[in-house]
């Protein structure tokens, strides 16, 4: 909408994926459009394999979750990785 509110478009999906790289590959192959972060598609945009469809779209924040079985058995390297991701992605 012109006022910046989201509108949900209903339709059939030919393909649903949960991998950014797989979504990028599908878009490059001509299977449709994908909403992906710049760092995933930068090379494809520069090479002309992809073109921006809605360049000024603000998709808002995306949550990233770290899931692990139990804090009791959490390996120190997993804890360090989670802490690193929090530090790198905060703000």
PDB file of N, CA and C in Angstrom:
ATOM      1  N   UNK A   1       0.828  -1.178   0.000  1.00  0.00           N
ATOM      2  CA  UNK A   1       0.000   0.000   0.000  1.00  0.00           C
ATOM      3  C   UNK A   1       0.877   1.248   0.000  1.00  0.00           C
ATOM      4  N   UNK A   2       0.308   2.349  -0.433  1.00  0.00           N
ATOM      5  CA  UNK A   2       1.050   3.603  -0.500  1.00  0.00           C
ATOM      6  C   UNK A   2       1.439   4.121   0.885  1.00  0.00           C
ATOM      7  N   UNK A   3       0.665   3.754   1.916  1.00  0.00           N
ATOM      8  CA  UNK A   3       0.972   4.237   3.262  1.00  0.00           C
ATOM      9  C   UNK A   3       1.994   3.364   3.998  1.00  0.00           C
ATOM     10  N   UNK A   4       2.537   2.359   3.335  1.00  0.00           N
ATOM     11  CA  UNK A   4       3.578   1.533   3.931  1.00  0.00           C
ATOM     12  C   UNK A   4       3.084   0.291   4.647  1.00  0.00           C
ATOM     13  N   UNK A   5       1.774   0.057   4.659  1.00  0.00           N
ATOM     14  CA  UNK A   5       1.270  -1.152   5.314  1.00  0.00           C
ATOM     15  C   UNK A   5       1.430  -2.353   4.391  1.00  0.00           C
ATOM     16  N   UNK A   6       1.590  -3.524   5.009  1.00  0.00           N
ATOM     17  CA  UNK A   6       1.764  -4.763   4.252  1.00  0.00           C
ATOM     18  C   UNK A   6       0.413  -5.253   3.747  1.00  0.00           C
ATOM     19  N   UNK A   7       0.429  -5.854   2.582  1.00  0.00           N
ATOM     20  CA  UNK A   7      -0.740  -6.504   2.010  1.00  0.00           C
ATOM     21  C   UNK A   7      -0.337  -7.927   1.688  1.00  0.00           C
ATOM     22  N   UNK A   8      -1.119  -8.891   2.149  1.00  0.00           N
ATOM     23  CA  UNK A   8      -0.804 -10.288   1.862  1.00  0.00           C
ATOM     24  C   UNK A   8      -1.455 -10.685   0.549  1.00  0.00           C
ATOM     25  N   UNK A   9      -0.639 -11.203  -0.362  1.00  0.00           N
ATOM     26  CA  UNK A   9      -1.142 -11.673  -1.651  1.00  0.00           C
ATOM     27  C   UNK A   9      -1.295 -13.185  -1.576  1.00  0.00           C
ATOM     28  N   UNK A  10      -2.466 -13.667  -1.849  1.00  0.00           N
ATOM     29  CA  UNK A  10      -2.724 -15.100  -1.795  1.00  0.00           C
ATOM     30  C   UNK A  10      -2.490 -15.722  -3.162  1.00  0.00           C
ATOM     31  N   UNK A  11      -2.024 -16.921  -3.155  1.00  0.00           N
ATOM     32  CA  UNK A  11      -1.789 -17.641  -4.401  1.00  0.00           C
ATOM     33  C   UNK A  11      -1.132 -18.970  -4.105  1.00  0.00           C
ATOM     34  N   UNK A  12      -0.901 -19.722  -5.137  1.00  0.00           N
ATOM     35  CA  UNK A  12      -0.257 -21.027  -4.971  1.00  0.00           C
ATOM     36  C   UNK A  12       1.248 -20.867  -5.088  1.00  0.00           C
ATOM     37  N   UNK A  13       1.960 -21.599  -4.266  1.00  0.00           N
ATOM     38  CA  UNK A  13       3.416 -21.618  -4.341  1.00  0.00           C
ATOM     39  C   UNK A  13       3.844 -22.859  -5.096  1.00  0.00           C
ATOM     40  N   UNK A  14       4.734 -22.667  -6.053  1.00  0.00           N
ATOM     41  CA  UNK A  14       5.284 -23.821  -6.762  1.00  0.00           C
ATOM     42  C   UNK A  14       6.383 -24.475  -5.950  1.00  0.00           C
ATOM     43  N   UNK A  15       7.002 -23.687  -5.088  1.00  0.00           N
ATOM     44  CA  UNK A  15       8.158 -24.173  -4.367  1.00  0.00           C
ATOM     45  C   UNK A  15       8.264 -23.455  -3.037  1.00  0.00           C
ATOM     46  N   UNK A  16       8.519 -24.189  -1.965  1.00  0.00           N
ATOM     47  CA  UNK A  16       8.747 -23.602  -0.645  1.00  0.00           C
ATOM     48  C   UNK A  16      10.028 -24.196  -0.097  1.00  0.00           C
ATOM     49  N   UNK A  17      10.928 -23.327   0.336  1.00  0.00           N
ATOM     50  CA  UNK A  17      12.236 -23.763   0.830  1.00  0.00           C
ATOM     51  C   UNK A  17      12.569 -23.047   2.126  1.00  0.00           C
ATOM     52  N   UNK A  18      13.430 -23.640   2.933  1.00  0.00           N
ATOM     53  CA  UNK A  18      13.864 -22.991   4.165  1.00  0.00           C
ATOM     54  C   UNK A  18      15.359 -22.704   4.152  1.00  0.00           C
ATOM     55  N   UNK A  19      15.932 -22.612   2.967  1.00  0.00           N
ATOM     56  CA  UNK A  19      17.351 -22.316   2.811  1.00  0.00           C
ATOM     57  C   UNK A  19      17.507 -21.106   1.911  1.00  0.00           C
ATOM     58  N   UNK A  20      18.234 -20.096   2.405  1.00  0.00           N
ATOM     59  CA  UNK A  20      18.469 -18.903   1.593  1.00  0.00           C
ATOM     60  C   UNK A  20      19.189 -19.218   0.299  1.00  0.00           C
ATOM     61  N   UNK A  21      20.162 -20.113   0.369  1.00  0.00           N
ATOM     62  CA  UNK A  21      20.915 -20.473  -0.834  1.00  0.00           C
ATOM     63  C   UNK A  21      20.022 -21.201  -1.837  1.00  0.00           C
ATOM     64  N   UNK A  22      19.155 -22.077  -1.357  1.00  0.00           N
ATOM     65  CA  UNK A  22      18.238 -22.788  -2.252  1.00  0.00           C
ATOM     66  C   UNK A  22      17.233 -21.819  -2.873  1.00  0.00           C
ATOM     67  N   UNK A  23      16.748 -20.846  -2.088  1.00  0.00           N
ATOM     68  CA  UNK A  23      15.843 -19.835  -2.631  1.00  0.00           C
ATOM     69  C   UNK A  23      16.543 -19.007  -3.706  1.00  0.00           C
ATOM     70  N   UNK A  24      17.794 -18.625  -3.436  1.00  0.00           N
ATOM     71  CA  UNK A  24      18.571 -17.877  -4.424  1.00  0.00           C
ATOM     72  C   UNK A  24      18.727 -18.688  -5.699  1.00  0.00           C
ATOM     73  N   UNK A  25      19.104 -19.957  -5.573  1.00  0.00           N
ATOM     74  CA  UNK A  25      19.275 -20.813  -6.744  1.00  0.00           C
ATOM     75  C   UNK A  25      17.983 -20.932  -7.541  1.00  0.00           C
ATOM     76  N   UNK A  26      16.863 -21.049  -6.851  1.00  0.00           N
ATOM     77  CA  UNK A  26      15.569 -21.150  -7.528  1.00  0.00           C
ATOM     78  C   UNK A  26      15.258 -19.859  -8.283  1.00  0.00           C
ATOM     79  N   UNK A  27      15.515 -18.710  -7.659  1.00  0.00           N
ATOM     80  CA  UNK A  27      15.264 -17.425  -8.325  1.00  0.00           C
ATOM     81  C   UNK A  27      16.170 -17.260  -9.534  1.00  0.00           C
ATOM     82  N   UNK A  28      17.446 -17.617  -9.405  1.00  0.00           N
ATOM     83  CA  UNK A  28      18.385 -17.528 -10.532  1.00  0.00           C
ATOM     84  C   UNK A  28      17.931 -18.436 -11.668  1.00  0.00           C
ATOM     85  N   UNK A  29      17.316 -19.568 -11.322  1.00  0.00           N
ATOM     86  CA  UNK A  29      16.834 -20.509 -12.341  1.00  0.00           C
ATOM     87  C   UNK A  29      15.516 -20.076 -12.972  1.00  0.00           C
ATOM     88  N   UNK A  30      14.957 -18.963 -12.483  1.00  0.00           N
ATOM     89  CA  UNK A  30      13.737 -18.444 -13.084  1.00  0.00           C
ATOM     90  C   UNK A  30      12.457 -18.998 -12.499  1.00  0.00           C
ATOM     91  N   UNK A  31      12.517 -19.574 -11.296  1.00  0.00           N
ATOM     92  CA  UNK A  31      11.325 -20.180 -10.703  1.00  0.00           C
ATOM     93  C   UNK A  31      10.453 -19.185  -9.950  1.00  0.00           C
ATOM     94  N   UNK A  32      10.877 -17.932  -9.845  1.00  0.00           N
ATOM     95  CA  UNK A  32      10.054 -16.941  -9.152  1.00  0.00           C
ATOM     96  C   UNK A  32      10.910 -15.898  -8.469  1.00  0.00           C
ATOM     97  N   UNK A  33      10.284 -15.185  -7.531  1.00  0.00           N
ATOM     98  CA  UNK A  33      10.986 -14.147  -6.791  1.00  0.00           C
ATOM     99  C   UNK A  33      11.248 -14.640  -5.372  1.00  0.00           C
ATOM    100  N   UNK A  34      12.215 -14.027  -4.716  1.00  0.00           N
ATOM    101  CA  UNK A  34      12.567 -14.423  -3.351  1.00  0.00           C
ATOM    102  C   UNK A  34      12.928 -13.187  -2.552  1.00  0.00           C
ATOM    103  N   UNK A  35      12.591 -13.192  -1.292  1.00  0.00           N
ATOM    104  CA  UNK A  35      12.970 -12.135  -0.362  1.00  0.00           C
ATOM    105  C   UNK A  35      14.184 -12.633   0.401  1.00  0.00           C
ATOM    106  N   UNK A  36      15.355 -12.080   0.077  1.00  0.00           N
ATOM    107  CA  UNK A  36      16.615 -12.548   0.643  1.00  0.00           C
ATOM    108  C   UNK A  36      17.483 -11.377   1.069  1.00  0.00           C
ATOM    109  N   UNK A  37      18.367 -11.594   2.044  1.00  0.00           N
ATOM    110  CA  UNK A  37      19.279 -10.523   2.457  1.00  0.00           C
ATOM    111  C   UNK A  37      20.309 -10.219   1.379  1.00  0.00           C
ATOM    112  N   UNK A  38      20.793  -8.996   1.384  1.00  0.00           N
ATOM    113  CA  UNK A  38      21.759  -8.550   0.376  1.00  0.00           C
ATOM    114  C   UNK A  38      22.978  -9.457   0.275  1.00  0.00           C
ATOM    115  N   UNK A  39      23.513  -9.897   1.428  1.00  0.00           N
ATOM    116  CA  UNK A  39      24.742 -10.680   1.375  1.00  0.00           C
ATOM    117  C   UNK A  39      24.559 -12.025   0.674  1.00  0.00           C
ATOM    118  N   UNK A  40      23.334 -12.513   0.578  1.00  0.00           N
ATOM    119  CA  UNK A  40      23.078 -13.784  -0.107  1.00  0.00           C
ATOM    120  C   UNK A  40      23.037 -13.597  -1.622  1.00  0.00           C
ATOM    121  N   UNK A  41      22.573 -12.430  -2.080  1.00  0.00           N
ATOM    122  CA  UNK A  41      22.367 -12.220  -3.521  1.00  0.00           C
ATOM    123  C   UNK A  41      23.289 -11.178  -4.145  1.00  0.00           C
ATOM    124  N   UNK A  42      24.226 -10.626  -3.393  1.00  0.00           N
ATOM    125  CA  UNK A  42      25.068  -9.533  -3.893  1.00  0.00           C
ATOM    126  C   UNK A  42      25.786  -9.910  -5.187  1.00  0.00           C
ATOM    127  N   UNK A  43      26.409 -11.073  -5.230  1.00  0.00           N
ATOM    128  CA  UNK A  43      27.142 -11.476  -6.441  1.00  0.00           C
ATOM    129  C   UNK A  43      26.197 -11.673  -7.619  1.00  0.00           C
ATOM    130  N   UNK A  44      25.034 -12.242  -7.383  1.00  0.00           N
ATOM    131  CA  UNK A  44      24.063 -12.462  -8.462  1.00  0.00           C
ATOM    132  C   UNK A  44      23.502 -11.145  -8.982  1.00  0.00           C
ATOM    133  N   UNK A  45      23.295 -10.183  -8.111  1.00  0.00           N
ATOM    134  CA  UNK A  45      22.845  -8.861  -8.545  1.00  0.00           C
ATOM    135  C   UNK A  45      23.932  -8.176  -9.374  1.00  0.00           C
ATOM    136  N   UNK A  46      25.163  -8.237  -8.907  1.00  0.00           N
ATOM    137  CA  UNK A  46      26.280  -7.597  -9.614  1.00  0.00           C
ATOM    138  C   UNK A  46      26.494  -8.226 -10.991  1.00  0.00           C
ATOM    139  N   UNK A  47      26.289  -9.534 -11.089  1.00  0.00           N
ATOM    140  CA  UNK A  47      26.501 -10.246 -12.355  1.00  0.00           C
ATOM    141  C   UNK A  47      25.292 -10.162 -13.281  1.00  0.00           C
ATOM    142  N   UNK A  48      24.176  -9.619 -12.781  1.00  0.00           N
ATOM    143  CA  UNK A  48      22.980  -9.498 -13.613  1.00  0.00           C
ATOM    144  C   UNK A  48      22.139 -10.762 -13.658  1.00  0.00           C
ATOM    145  N   UNK A  49      22.463 -11.751 -12.842  1.00  0.00           N
ATOM    146  CA  UNK A  49      21.662 -12.979 -12.815  1.00  0.00           C
ATOM    147  C   UNK A  49      20.331 -12.756 -12.105  1.00  0.00           C
ATOM    148  N   UNK A  50      20.297 -11.762 -11.209  1.00  0.00           N
ATOM    149  CA  UNK A  50      19.071 -11.371 -10.521  1.00  0.00           C
ATOM    150  C   UNK A  50      18.906  -9.869 -10.644  1.00  0.00           C
ATOM    151  N   UNK A  51      17.659  -9.422 -10.587  1.00  0.00           N
ATOM    152  CA  UNK A  51      17.362  -7.986 -10.586  1.00  0.00           C
ATOM    153  C   UNK A  51      16.441  -7.696  -9.408  1.00  0.00           C
ATOM    154  N   UNK A  52      16.619  -6.547  -8.756  1.00  0.00           N
ATOM    155  CA  UNK A  52      15.731  -6.202  -7.642  1.00  0.00           C
ATOM    156  C   UNK A  52      14.311  -5.951  -8.143  1.00  0.00           C
ATOM    157  N   UNK A  53      13.331  -6.477  -7.420  1.00  0.00           N
ATOM    158  CA  UNK A  53      11.932  -6.274  -7.781  1.00  0.00           C
ATOM    159  C   UNK A  53      11.329  -5.153  -6.950  1.00  0.00           C
ATOM    160  N   UNK A  54      11.605  -5.148  -5.661  1.00  0.00           N
ATOM    161  CA  UNK A  54      11.112  -4.105  -4.750  1.00  0.00           C
ATOM    162  C   UNK A  54      12.302  -3.560  -3.965  1.00  0.00           C
ATOM    163  N   UNK A  55      13.143  -2.744  -4.596  1.00  0.00           N
ATOM    164  CA  UNK A  55      14.398  -2.319  -3.962  1.00  0.00           C
ATOM    165  C   UNK A  55      14.220  -1.491  -2.694  1.00  0.00           C
ATOM    166  N   UNK A  56      13.108  -0.828  -2.515  1.00  0.00           N
ATOM    167  CA  UNK A  56      12.901   0.023  -1.344  1.00  0.00           C
ATOM    168  C   UNK A  56      12.058  -0.638  -0.266  1.00  0.00           C
ATOM    169  N   UNK A  57      11.790  -1.920  -0.414  1.00  0.00           N
ATOM    170  CA  UNK A  57      10.973  -2.644   0.555  1.00  0.00           C
ATOM    171  C   UNK A  57      11.725  -2.800   1.872  1.00  0.00           C
ATOM    172  N   UNK A  58      11.085  -2.419   2.962  1.00  0.00           N
ATOM    173  CA  UNK A  58      11.634  -2.651   4.294  1.00  0.00           C
ATOM    174  C   UNK A  58      10.907  -3.857   4.867  1.00  0.00           C
ATOM    175  N   UNK A  59      11.595  -4.988   4.922  1.00  0.00           N
ATOM    176  CA  UNK A  59      10.975  -6.231   5.381  1.00  0.00           C
ATOM    177  C   UNK A  59      10.912  -6.335   6.897  1.00  0.00           C
ATOM    178  N   UNK A  60      11.461  -5.358   7.600  1.00  0.00           N
ATOM    179  CA  UNK A  60      11.434  -5.389   9.052  1.00  0.00           C
ATOM    180  C   UNK A  60      12.499  -6.309   9.620  1.00  0.00           C
ATOM    181  N   UNK A  61      12.402  -6.553  10.895  1.00  0.00           N
ATOM    182  CA  UNK A  61      13.374  -7.397  11.582  1.00  0.00           C
ATOM    183  C   UNK A  61      13.040  -8.871  11.374  1.00  0.00           C
ATOM    184  N   UNK A  62      14.077  -9.676  11.373  1.00  0.00           N
ATOM    185  CA  UNK A  62      13.926 -11.120  11.266  1.00  0.00           C
ATOM    186  C   UNK A  62      14.557 -11.736  12.507  1.00  0.00           C
ATOM    187  N   UNK A  63      13.827 -12.582  13.195  1.00  0.00           N
ATOM    188  CA  UNK A  63      14.354 -13.234  14.383  1.00  0.00           C
ATOM    189  C   UNK A  63      15.255 -14.390  14.005  1.00  0.00           C
ATOM    190  N   UNK A  64      16.323 -14.542  14.751  1.00  0.00           N
ATOM    191  CA  UNK A  64      17.206 -15.692  14.604  1.00  0.00           C
ATOM    192  C   UNK A  64      17.215 -16.408  15.942  1.00  0.00           C
ATOM    193  N   UNK A  65      16.926 -17.685  15.920  1.00  0.00           N
ATOM    194  CA  UNK A  65      16.842 -18.463  17.146  1.00  0.00           C
ATOM    195  C   UNK A  65      17.959 -19.488  17.200  1.00  0.00           C
ATOM    196  N   UNK A  66      18.506 -19.698  18.374  1.00  0.00           N
ATOM    197  CA  UNK A  66      19.475 -20.764  18.605  1.00  0.00           C
ATOM    198  C   UNK A  66      18.772 -21.838  19.433  1.00  0.00           C
ATOM    199  N   UNK A  67      18.697 -23.032  18.900  1.00  0.00           N
ATOM    200  CA  UNK A  67      18.017 -24.119  19.597  1.00  0.00           C
ATOM    201  C   UNK A  67      19.046 -25.188  19.966  1.00  0.00           C
ATOM    202  N   UNK A  68      18.955 -25.657  21.189  1.00  0.00           N
ATOM    203  CA  UNK A  68      19.851 -26.703  21.669  1.00  0.00           C
ATOM    204  C   UNK A  68      19.089 -27.526  22.699  1.00  0.00           C
ATOM    205  N   UNK A  69      19.511 -28.776  22.919  1.00  0.00           N
ATOM    206  CA  UNK A  69      18.710 -29.681  23.745  1.00  0.00           C
ATOM    207  C   UNK A  69      18.574 -29.274  25.203  1.00  0.00           C
ATOM    208  N   UNK A  70      19.641 -28.812  25.838  1.00  0.00           N
ATOM    209  CA  UNK A  70      19.574 -28.494  27.263  1.00  0.00           C
ATOM    210  C   UNK A  70      20.796 -27.680  27.660  1.00  0.00           C
ATOM    211  N   UNK A  71      20.596 -26.705  28.529  1.00  0.00           N
ATOM    212  CA  UNK A  71      21.743 -25.942  29.036  1.00  0.00           C
ATOM    213  C   UNK A  71      22.663 -26.833  29.861  1.00  0.00           C
ATOM    214  N   UNK A  72      22.097 -27.840  30.439  1.00  0.00           N
ATOM    215  CA  UNK A  72      22.880 -28.740  31.287  1.00  0.00           C
ATOM    216  C   UNK A  72      23.987 -29.429  30.491  1.00  0.00           C
ATOM    217  N   UNK A  73      23.702 -29.756  29.229  1.00  0.00           N
ATOM    218  CA  UNK A  73      24.671 -30.467  28.400  1.00  0.00           C
ATOM    219  C   UNK A  73      25.229 -29.606  27.273  1.00  0.00           C
ATOM    220  N   UNK A  74      25.104 -28.296  27.413  1.00  0.00           N
ATOM    221  CA  UNK A  74      25.563 -27.382  26.373  1.00  0.00           C
ATOM    222  C   UNK A  74      27.085 -27.342  26.333  1.00  0.00           C
ATOM    223  N   UNK A  75      27.639 -27.692  25.184  1.00  0.00           N
ATOM    224  CA  UNK A  75      29.093 -27.673  25.039  1.00  0.00           C
ATOM    225  C   UNK A  75      29.598 -26.233  25.059  1.00  0.00           C
ATOM    226  N   UNK A  76      30.763 -26.005  25.645  1.00  0.00           N
ATOM    227  CA  UNK A  76      31.308 -24.644  25.701  1.00  0.00           C
ATOM    228  C   UNK A  76      31.459 -24.010  24.325  1.00  0.00           C
ATOM    229  N   UNK A  77      31.817 -24.783  23.312  1.00  0.00           N
ATOM    230  CA  UNK A  77      31.976 -24.199  21.972  1.00  0.00           C
ATOM    231  C   UNK A  77      30.633 -23.749  21.397  1.00  0.00           C
ATOM    232  N   UNK A  78      29.550 -24.435  21.758  1.00  0.00           N
ATOM    233  CA  UNK A  78      28.215 -24.006  21.312  1.00  0.00           C
ATOM    234  C   UNK A  78      27.850 -22.702  22.017  1.00  0.00           C
ATOM    235  N   UNK A  79      28.124 -22.616  23.317  1.00  0.00           N
ATOM    236  CA  UNK A  79      27.858 -21.388  24.066  1.00  0.00           C
ATOM    237  C   UNK A  79      28.645 -20.222  23.479  1.00  0.00           C
ATOM    238  N   UNK A  80      29.914 -20.459  23.127  1.00  0.00           N
ATOM    239  CA  UNK A  80      30.743 -19.404  22.521  1.00  0.00           C
ATOM    240  C   UNK A  80      30.172 -18.962  21.178  1.00  0.00           C
ATOM    241  N   UNK A  81      29.691 -19.936  20.401  1.00  0.00           N
ATOM    242  CA  UNK A  81      29.108 -19.601  19.104  1.00  0.00           C
ATOM    243  C   UNK A  81      27.859 -18.739  19.280  1.00  0.00           C
ATOM    244  N   UNK A  82      27.005 -19.123  20.209  1.00  0.00           N
ATOM    245  CA  UNK A  82      25.786 -18.339  20.462  1.00  0.00           C
ATOM    246  C   UNK A  82      26.155 -16.929  20.910  1.00  0.00           C
ATOM    247  N   UNK A  83      27.115 -16.814  21.816  1.00  0.00           N
ATOM    248  CA  UNK A  83      27.555 -15.496  22.280  1.00  0.00           C
ATOM    249  C   UNK A  83      28.129 -14.671  21.131  1.00  0.00           C
ATOM    250  N   UNK A  84      28.891 -15.306  20.252  1.00  0.00           N
ATOM    251  CA  UNK A  84      29.448 -14.612  19.090  1.00  0.00           C
ATOM    252  C   UNK A  84      28.341 -14.095  18.172  1.00  0.00           C
ATOM    253  N   UNK A  85      27.344 -14.923  17.931  1.00  0.00           N
ATOM    254  CA  UNK A  85      26.242 -14.503  17.069  1.00  0.00           C
ATOM    255  C   UNK A  85      25.475 -13.334  17.689  1.00  0.00           C
ATOM    256  N   UNK A  86      25.262 -13.371  18.987  1.00  0.00           N
ATOM    257  CA  UNK A  86      24.584 -12.262  19.662  1.00  0.00           C
ATOM    258  C   UNK A  86      25.398 -10.978  19.500  1.00  0.00           C
ATOM    259  N   UNK A  87      26.694 -11.074  19.726  1.00  0.00           N
ATOM    260  CA  UNK A  87      27.559  -9.895  19.605  1.00  0.00           C
ATOM    261  C   UNK A  87      27.585  -9.348  18.173  1.00  0.00           C
ATOM    262  N   UNK A  88      27.687 -10.251  17.202  1.00  0.00           N
ATOM    263  CA  UNK A  88      27.806  -9.833  15.795  1.00  0.00           C
ATOM    264  C   UNK A  88      26.498  -9.283  15.231  1.00  0.00           C
ATOM    265  N   UNK A  89      25.386  -9.827  15.666  1.00  0.00           N
ATOM    266  CA  UNK A  89      24.105  -9.458  15.059  1.00  0.00           C
ATOM    267  C   UNK A  89      23.303  -8.453  15.886  1.00  0.00           C
ATOM    268  N   UNK A  90      23.752  -8.131  17.077  1.00  0.00           N
ATOM    269  CA  UNK A  90      23.015  -7.185  17.917  1.00  0.00           C
ATOM    270  C   UNK A  90      23.040  -5.787  17.279  1.00  0.00           C
ATOM    271  N   UNK A  91      21.932  -5.113  17.445  1.00  0.00           N
ATOM    272  CA  UNK A  91      21.875  -3.723  16.969  1.00  0.00           C
ATOM    273  C   UNK A  91      21.602  -3.659  15.530  1.00  0.00           C
TER     274      UNK A  91
END
